[in-house]
Coordinates of C-alpha atoms in Angstrom, one line a residue:
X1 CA 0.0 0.0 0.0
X2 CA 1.2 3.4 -0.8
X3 CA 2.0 5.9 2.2
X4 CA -0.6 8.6 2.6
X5 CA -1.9 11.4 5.0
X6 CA -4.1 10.7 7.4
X7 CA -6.7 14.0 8.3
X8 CA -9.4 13.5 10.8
X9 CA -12.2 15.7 9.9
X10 CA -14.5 17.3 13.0
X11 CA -17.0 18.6 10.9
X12 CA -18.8 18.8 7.1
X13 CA -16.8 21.6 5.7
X14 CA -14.0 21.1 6.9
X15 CA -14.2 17.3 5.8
X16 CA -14.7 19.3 2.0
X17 CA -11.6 21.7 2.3
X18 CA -9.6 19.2 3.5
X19 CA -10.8 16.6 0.3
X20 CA -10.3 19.2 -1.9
X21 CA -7.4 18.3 -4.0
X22 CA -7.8 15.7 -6.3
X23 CA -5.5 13.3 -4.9
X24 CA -7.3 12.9 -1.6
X25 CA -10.7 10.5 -0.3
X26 CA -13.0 10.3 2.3
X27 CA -13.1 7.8 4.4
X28 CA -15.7 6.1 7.0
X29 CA -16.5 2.0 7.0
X30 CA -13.5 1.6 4.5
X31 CA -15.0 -1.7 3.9
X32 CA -14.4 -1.2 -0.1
X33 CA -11.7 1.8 -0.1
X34 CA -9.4 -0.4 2.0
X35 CA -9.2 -3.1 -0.8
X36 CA -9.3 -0.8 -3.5
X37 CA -5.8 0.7 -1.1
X38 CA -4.5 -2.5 -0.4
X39 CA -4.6 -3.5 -4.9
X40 CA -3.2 -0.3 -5.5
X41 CA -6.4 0.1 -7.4
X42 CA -7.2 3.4 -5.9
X43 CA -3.6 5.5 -4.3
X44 CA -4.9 8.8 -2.8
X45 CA -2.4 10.5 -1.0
X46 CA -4.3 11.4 1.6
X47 CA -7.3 9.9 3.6
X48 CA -10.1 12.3 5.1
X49 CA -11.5 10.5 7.9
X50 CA -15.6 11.6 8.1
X51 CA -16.3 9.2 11.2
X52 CA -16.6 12.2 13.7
X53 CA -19.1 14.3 11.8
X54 CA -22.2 14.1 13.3
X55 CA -24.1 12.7 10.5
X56 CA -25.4 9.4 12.0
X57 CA -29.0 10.5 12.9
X58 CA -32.0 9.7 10.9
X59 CA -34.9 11.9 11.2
X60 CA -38.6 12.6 10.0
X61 CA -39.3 15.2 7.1
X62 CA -42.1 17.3 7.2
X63 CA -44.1 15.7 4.6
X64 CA -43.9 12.0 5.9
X65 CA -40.5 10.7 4.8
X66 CA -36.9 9.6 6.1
X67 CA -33.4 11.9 6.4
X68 CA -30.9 9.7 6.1
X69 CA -27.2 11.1 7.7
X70 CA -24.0 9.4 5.8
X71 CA -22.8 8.1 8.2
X72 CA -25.9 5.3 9.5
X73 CA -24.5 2.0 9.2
X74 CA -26.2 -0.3 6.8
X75 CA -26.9 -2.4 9.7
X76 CA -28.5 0.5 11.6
X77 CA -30.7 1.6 8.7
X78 CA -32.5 -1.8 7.9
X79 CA -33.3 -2.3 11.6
X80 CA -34.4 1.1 11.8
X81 CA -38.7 0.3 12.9
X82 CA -39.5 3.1 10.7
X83 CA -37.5 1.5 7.5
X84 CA -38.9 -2.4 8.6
X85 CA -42.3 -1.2 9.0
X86 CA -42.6 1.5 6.2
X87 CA -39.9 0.8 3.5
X88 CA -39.2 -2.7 4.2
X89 CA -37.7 -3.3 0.5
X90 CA -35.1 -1.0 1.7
X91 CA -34.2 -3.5 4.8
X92 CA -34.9 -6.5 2.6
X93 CA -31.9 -5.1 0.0
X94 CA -29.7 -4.3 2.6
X95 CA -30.1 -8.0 4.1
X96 CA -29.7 -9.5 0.8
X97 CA -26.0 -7.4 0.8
X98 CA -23.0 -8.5 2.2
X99 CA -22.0 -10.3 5.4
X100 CA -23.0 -8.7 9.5
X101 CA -19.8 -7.6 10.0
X102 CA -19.7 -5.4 7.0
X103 CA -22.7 -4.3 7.1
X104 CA -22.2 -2.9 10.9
X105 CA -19.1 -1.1 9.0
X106 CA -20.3 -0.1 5.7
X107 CA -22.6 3.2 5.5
X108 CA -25.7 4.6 3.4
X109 CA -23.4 6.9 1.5
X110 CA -20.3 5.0 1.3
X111 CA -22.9 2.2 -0.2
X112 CA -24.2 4.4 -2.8
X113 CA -20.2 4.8 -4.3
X114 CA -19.6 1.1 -4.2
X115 CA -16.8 0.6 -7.3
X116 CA -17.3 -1.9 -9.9
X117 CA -16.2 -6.0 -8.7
X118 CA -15.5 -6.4 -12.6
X119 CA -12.5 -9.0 -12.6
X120 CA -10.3 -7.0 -14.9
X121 CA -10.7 -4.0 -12.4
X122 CA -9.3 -5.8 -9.6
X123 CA -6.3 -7.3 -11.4
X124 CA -3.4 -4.4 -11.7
X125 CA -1.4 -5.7 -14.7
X126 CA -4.8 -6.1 -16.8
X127 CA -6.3 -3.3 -19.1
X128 CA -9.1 -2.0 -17.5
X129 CA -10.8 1.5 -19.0
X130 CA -12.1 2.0 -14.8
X131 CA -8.6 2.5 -13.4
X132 CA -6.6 3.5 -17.0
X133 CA -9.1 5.5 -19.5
X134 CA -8.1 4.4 -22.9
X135 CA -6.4 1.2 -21.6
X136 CA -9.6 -0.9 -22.9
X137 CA -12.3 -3.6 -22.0
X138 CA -11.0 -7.0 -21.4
X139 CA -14.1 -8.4 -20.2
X140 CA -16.1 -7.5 -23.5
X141 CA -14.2 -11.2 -24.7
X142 CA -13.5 -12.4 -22.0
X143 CA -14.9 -13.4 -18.1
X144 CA -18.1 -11.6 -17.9
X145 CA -20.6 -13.8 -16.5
X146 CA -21.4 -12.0 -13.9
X147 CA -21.5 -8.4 -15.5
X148 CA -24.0 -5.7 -17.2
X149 CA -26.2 -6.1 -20.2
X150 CA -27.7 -2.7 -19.8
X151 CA -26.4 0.8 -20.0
X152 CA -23.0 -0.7 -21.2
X153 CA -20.8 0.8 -24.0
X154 CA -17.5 -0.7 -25.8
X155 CA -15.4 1.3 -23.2
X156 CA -17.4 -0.9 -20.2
X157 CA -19.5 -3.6 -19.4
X158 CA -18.9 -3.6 -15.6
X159 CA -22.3 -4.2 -13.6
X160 CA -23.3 -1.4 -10.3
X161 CA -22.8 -4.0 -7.1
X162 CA -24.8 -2.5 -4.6
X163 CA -28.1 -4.0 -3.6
X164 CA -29.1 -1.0 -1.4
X165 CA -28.8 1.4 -4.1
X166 CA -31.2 -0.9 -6.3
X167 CA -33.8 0.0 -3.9
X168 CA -32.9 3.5 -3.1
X169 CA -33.4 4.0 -6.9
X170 CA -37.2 2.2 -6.4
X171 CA -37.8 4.6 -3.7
X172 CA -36.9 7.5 -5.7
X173 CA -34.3 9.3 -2.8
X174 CA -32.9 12.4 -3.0
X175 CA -29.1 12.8 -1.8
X176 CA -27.9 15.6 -0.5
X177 CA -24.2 16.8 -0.8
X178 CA -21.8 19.8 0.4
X179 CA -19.2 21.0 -1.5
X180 CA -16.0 22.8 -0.7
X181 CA -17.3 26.4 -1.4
X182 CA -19.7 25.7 1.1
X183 CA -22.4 25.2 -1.2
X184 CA -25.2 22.3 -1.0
X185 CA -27.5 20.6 -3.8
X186 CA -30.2 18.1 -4.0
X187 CA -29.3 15.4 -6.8
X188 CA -32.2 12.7 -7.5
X189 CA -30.8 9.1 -7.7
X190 CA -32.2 9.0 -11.3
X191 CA -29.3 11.6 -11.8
X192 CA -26.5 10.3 -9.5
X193 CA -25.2 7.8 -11.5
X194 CA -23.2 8.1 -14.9
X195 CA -23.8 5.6 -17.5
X196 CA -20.1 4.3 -19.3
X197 CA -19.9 6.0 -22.3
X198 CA -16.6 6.8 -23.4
X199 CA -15.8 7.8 -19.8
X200 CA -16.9 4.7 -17.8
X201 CA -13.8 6.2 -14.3
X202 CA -16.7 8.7 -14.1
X203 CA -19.2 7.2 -12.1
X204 CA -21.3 9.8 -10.4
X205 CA -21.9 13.3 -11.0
X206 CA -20.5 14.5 -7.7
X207 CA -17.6 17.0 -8.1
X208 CA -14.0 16.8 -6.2
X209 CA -14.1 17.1 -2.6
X210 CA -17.6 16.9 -2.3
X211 CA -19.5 15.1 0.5
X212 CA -22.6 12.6 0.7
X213 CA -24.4 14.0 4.1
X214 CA -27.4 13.0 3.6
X215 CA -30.4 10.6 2.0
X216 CA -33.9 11.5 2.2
X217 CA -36.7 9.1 1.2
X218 CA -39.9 10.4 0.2
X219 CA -42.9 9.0 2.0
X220 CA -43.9 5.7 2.0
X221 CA -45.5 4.1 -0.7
X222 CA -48.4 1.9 0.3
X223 CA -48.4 -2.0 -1.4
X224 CA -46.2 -5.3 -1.6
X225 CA -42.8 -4.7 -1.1
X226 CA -40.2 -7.7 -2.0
X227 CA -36.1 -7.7 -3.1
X228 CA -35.2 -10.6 -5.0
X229 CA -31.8 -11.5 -5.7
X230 CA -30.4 -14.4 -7.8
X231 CA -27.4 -15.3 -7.0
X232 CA -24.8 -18.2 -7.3
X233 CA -24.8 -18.9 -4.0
X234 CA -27.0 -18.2 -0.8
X235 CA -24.9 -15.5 1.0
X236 CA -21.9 -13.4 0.1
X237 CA -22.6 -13.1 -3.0
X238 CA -23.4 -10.4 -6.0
X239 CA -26.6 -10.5 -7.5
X240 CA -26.4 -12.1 -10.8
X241 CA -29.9 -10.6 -11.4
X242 CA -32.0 -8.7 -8.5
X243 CA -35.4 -6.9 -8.6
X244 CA -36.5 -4.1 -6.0
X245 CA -40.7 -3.8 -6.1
X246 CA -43.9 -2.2 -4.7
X247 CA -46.5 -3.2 -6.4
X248 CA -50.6 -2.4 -5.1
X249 CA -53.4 -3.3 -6.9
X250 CA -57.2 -2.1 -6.3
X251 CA -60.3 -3.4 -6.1
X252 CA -61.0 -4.8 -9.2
X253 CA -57.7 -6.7 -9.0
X254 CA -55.7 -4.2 -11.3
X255 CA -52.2 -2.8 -10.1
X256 CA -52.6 0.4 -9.8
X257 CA -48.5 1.4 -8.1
X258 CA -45.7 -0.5 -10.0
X259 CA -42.6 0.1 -9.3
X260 CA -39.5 -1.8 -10.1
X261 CA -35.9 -1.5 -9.9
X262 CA -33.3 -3.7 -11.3
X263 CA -29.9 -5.0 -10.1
X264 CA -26.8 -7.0 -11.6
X265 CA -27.9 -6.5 -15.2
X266 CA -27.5 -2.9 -15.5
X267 CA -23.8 -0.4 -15.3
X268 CA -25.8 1.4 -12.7
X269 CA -29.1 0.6 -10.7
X270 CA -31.4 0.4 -13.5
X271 CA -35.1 1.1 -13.7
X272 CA -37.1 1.9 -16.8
X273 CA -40.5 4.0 -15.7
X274 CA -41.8 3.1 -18.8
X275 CA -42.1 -0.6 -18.7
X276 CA -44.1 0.5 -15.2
X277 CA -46.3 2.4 -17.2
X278 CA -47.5 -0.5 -19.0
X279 CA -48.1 -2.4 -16.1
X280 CA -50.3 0.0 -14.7
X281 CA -53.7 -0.6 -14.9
X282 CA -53.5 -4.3 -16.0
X283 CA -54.2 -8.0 -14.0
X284 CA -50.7 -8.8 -14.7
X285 CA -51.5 -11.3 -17.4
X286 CA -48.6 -13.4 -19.2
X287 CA -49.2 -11.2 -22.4
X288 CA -49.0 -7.8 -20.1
X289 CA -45.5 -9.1 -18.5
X290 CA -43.8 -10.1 -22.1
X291 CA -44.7 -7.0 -23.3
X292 CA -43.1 -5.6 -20.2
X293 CA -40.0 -7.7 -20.1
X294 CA -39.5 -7.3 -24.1
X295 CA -39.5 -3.3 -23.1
X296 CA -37.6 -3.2 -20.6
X297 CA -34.5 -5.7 -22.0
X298 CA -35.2 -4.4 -25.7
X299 CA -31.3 -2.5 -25.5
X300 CA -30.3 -5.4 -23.5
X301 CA -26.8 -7.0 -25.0
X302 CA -25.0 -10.2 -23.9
X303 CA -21.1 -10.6 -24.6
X304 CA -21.0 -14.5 -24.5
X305 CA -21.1 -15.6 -20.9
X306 CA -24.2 -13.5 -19.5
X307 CA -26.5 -14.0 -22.4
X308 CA -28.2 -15.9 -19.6
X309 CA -29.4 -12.9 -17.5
X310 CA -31.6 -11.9 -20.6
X311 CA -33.8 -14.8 -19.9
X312 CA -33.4 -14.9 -16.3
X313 CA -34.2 -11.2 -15.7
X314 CA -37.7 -12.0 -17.8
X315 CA -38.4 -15.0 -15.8
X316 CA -37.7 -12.5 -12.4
X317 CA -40.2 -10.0 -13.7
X318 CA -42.8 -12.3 -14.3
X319 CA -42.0 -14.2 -10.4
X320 CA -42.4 -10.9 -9.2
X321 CA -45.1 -9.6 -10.3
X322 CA -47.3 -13.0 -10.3
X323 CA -46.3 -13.3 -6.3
X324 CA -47.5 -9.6 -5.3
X325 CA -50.6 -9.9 -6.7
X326 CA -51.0 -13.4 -5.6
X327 CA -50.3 -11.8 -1.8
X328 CA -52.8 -9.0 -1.8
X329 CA -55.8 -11.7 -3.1
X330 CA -54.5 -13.9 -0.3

C-alpha cells in the first residue's frame, strides 16, 4: 500500500476543504476503499476521515419521509422500525447485501459509491478503461458472466454491485451533498449515476471534494414490497440478477402502483418508468409481462457468458409480479 496522509475531519466543511485536492478520499467504514488501497487500485495521497461528523441520525421530514445522515450504518438503517415497517424493501436489500460484519461497517453513503467488482478491475497488470481510460475492456471477450447487459458501451460492461442502491433507486431518494465552497445541492438518484460512455472512471456526477451528508426518502408508498436476488450462491454473493418492487393493486384486481428496480444487469441501478407504465392498470396477465419484459430488456446486449441474464431477468419479472398480486388476493 502506498504511504498517505491521514486527516481527521471534526466537521462537514471542513471534511470538504480538507478533500479538496484531487489526490485525496474520504473515508468512513473503509469496507471497499481499504481493498481498493491494499490492490493499489485506488492510491490517494491522503485519507479524510468523516467518522466524527455528526451525520449518523436519521430523522422525520415534514411531509412524511426519512433523512438519512451518511454516516448510518447499513446495519443500523435496515433495523431502523420506521424502514422495517414503512420501507421494508429497503431492509430486505440491505439483508440480501453482504456479510454482518460489513454491514455494521459499511454506510448509506459509502454504499451508494460502491466501485465496480469487474475481474479485470481488480487485477493491476490487466487493461481495465475503470482505473486507466483508454487502456480498454478485457471483459467484452472475456470473463463476464457476472456483468452488465444494460447501459453498457464498448469502453465498459462492468455491472453497479450495490443491492441497497437498487432499492434507493425504487424509492426514488434524494441525496444531499456539500461541496468545498460551502455550497449544497439536492441530486435525485435518477441523476446520481453516470452511464459508461466513453468515460466509464466517471461514475457519479458529484464533483472533487464533495460530501454525501445526507439521504432522504420520500414518504412511504403503500403496497407489496419484495427484493429478490439471484445469485450463485445463498450469501456473500453479487446479485447475478436482482429486482426491487412495490406493487398495489385495487379493487377490481388491477395494479394500480408498479414500481421496479433492477440489479446485476445494468452499469448502474437500472429502472425503466416506462415498462411500469405498462403495467399499470393491468391484471398482470402473461401477455402484459412479455410486453413488459421485451421493453424493458429491448437494448439489452450479452457478450457471451451473461447471455443468460436476458432470460433470467424475464423470468424475475414475471415471479415478481405473479407473487405480489397473488399476496394482496390472499
Amino acid at each position: 500500500m502506498k504511504r498517505f496522509e491521514y486527516i481527521r475531519a471534526l466537521e462537514p466543511q471542513q471534511a470538504v476543504m480538507f478533500a479538496t485536492p484531487k489526490d485525496a478520499s474520504f473515508i468512513a467504514g473503509g469496507t471497499n476503499l481499504l481493498d481498493l488501497m491494499k490492490f493499489e487500485i485506488e492510491m490517494p495521497l491522503k485519507l479524510v476521515d468523516i467518522n466524527r461528523l455528526e451525520l449518523e441520525q436519521i430523522e422525520a421530514t415534514a411531509d412524511g419521509g426519512l433523512r438519512i445522515g451518511t454516516l448510518v450504518t447499513n446495519s443500523d438503517l435496515a433495523a431502523h422500525p420506521t424502514i422495517t415497517a414503512s420501507y421494508p424493501v429497503l431492509t430486505r436489500a440491505i439483508l440480501a447485501g453482504a456479510s454482518g460484519q460489513l454491514r455494521n461497517k459499511a454506510t448509506t453513503g459509502g454504499n451508494l459509491l460502491q466501485r465496480t467488482r469487474c475481474y479485470y478491475f481488480y487485477q493491476p497488470d490487466s487493461p481495465c478503461n475503470k482505473r486507466e481510460p483508454g487502456s480498454g475492456c478485457p471483459a467484452i471477450d472475456g470473463q463476464n458472466r457476472q456483468l452488465a447487459i444494460l447501459g453498457t458501451s464498448d469502453a465498459c460492461i462492468a455491472q453497479h454491485p450495490s443491492d441497497m442502491a437498487v432499492a434507493m433507486r425504487l424509492l426514488d431518494v434524494i441525496i444531499e451533498t456539500l461541496k468545498a465552497d460551502g455550497s449544497t445541492r439536492q441530486i435525485a438518484i435518477k441523476d446520481f449515476y453516470s452511464l459508461p460512455k466513453d468515460t466509464p472512471h466517471i461514475e457519479t456526477v458529484l464533483e472533487t471534494g464533495e460530501l454525501i451528508t445526507h439521504v432522504v426518502l420520500p414518504a412511504p408508498i403503500k403496497g407489496v414490497h419484495t427484493y429478490d436476488k439471484v445469485r450463485d450462491r445463498a450469501s456473500y454473493a453479487f446479485a447475478l440478477v436482482s429486482c426491487a418492487a412495490v406493487i398495489n393493486k385495487d379493487d377490481s384486481g388491477k395494479m394500480k402502483t408498479v414500481r421496479l428496480a433492477f440489479g446485476g444487469i445494468g452499469t448502474e441501478p437500472w429502472r425503466n418508468e416506462a415498462v411500469e407504465a405498462v403495467l399499470t392498470g393491468t391484471d398482470g396477465n402473461t401477455n402484459v409481462i412479455t410486453q413488459a419484459a421485451d421493453l424493458l430488456l429491448k437494448d439489452a446486449k450479452g457478450r457471451g457468458q451473461n447471455n443468460f441474464k436476458i432470460p433470467l431477468t424475464r423470468r424475475l419479472l414475471k415471479q415478481v409480479i405473479q407473487r405480489a398480486l397473488a399476496i394482496q388476493g390472499a
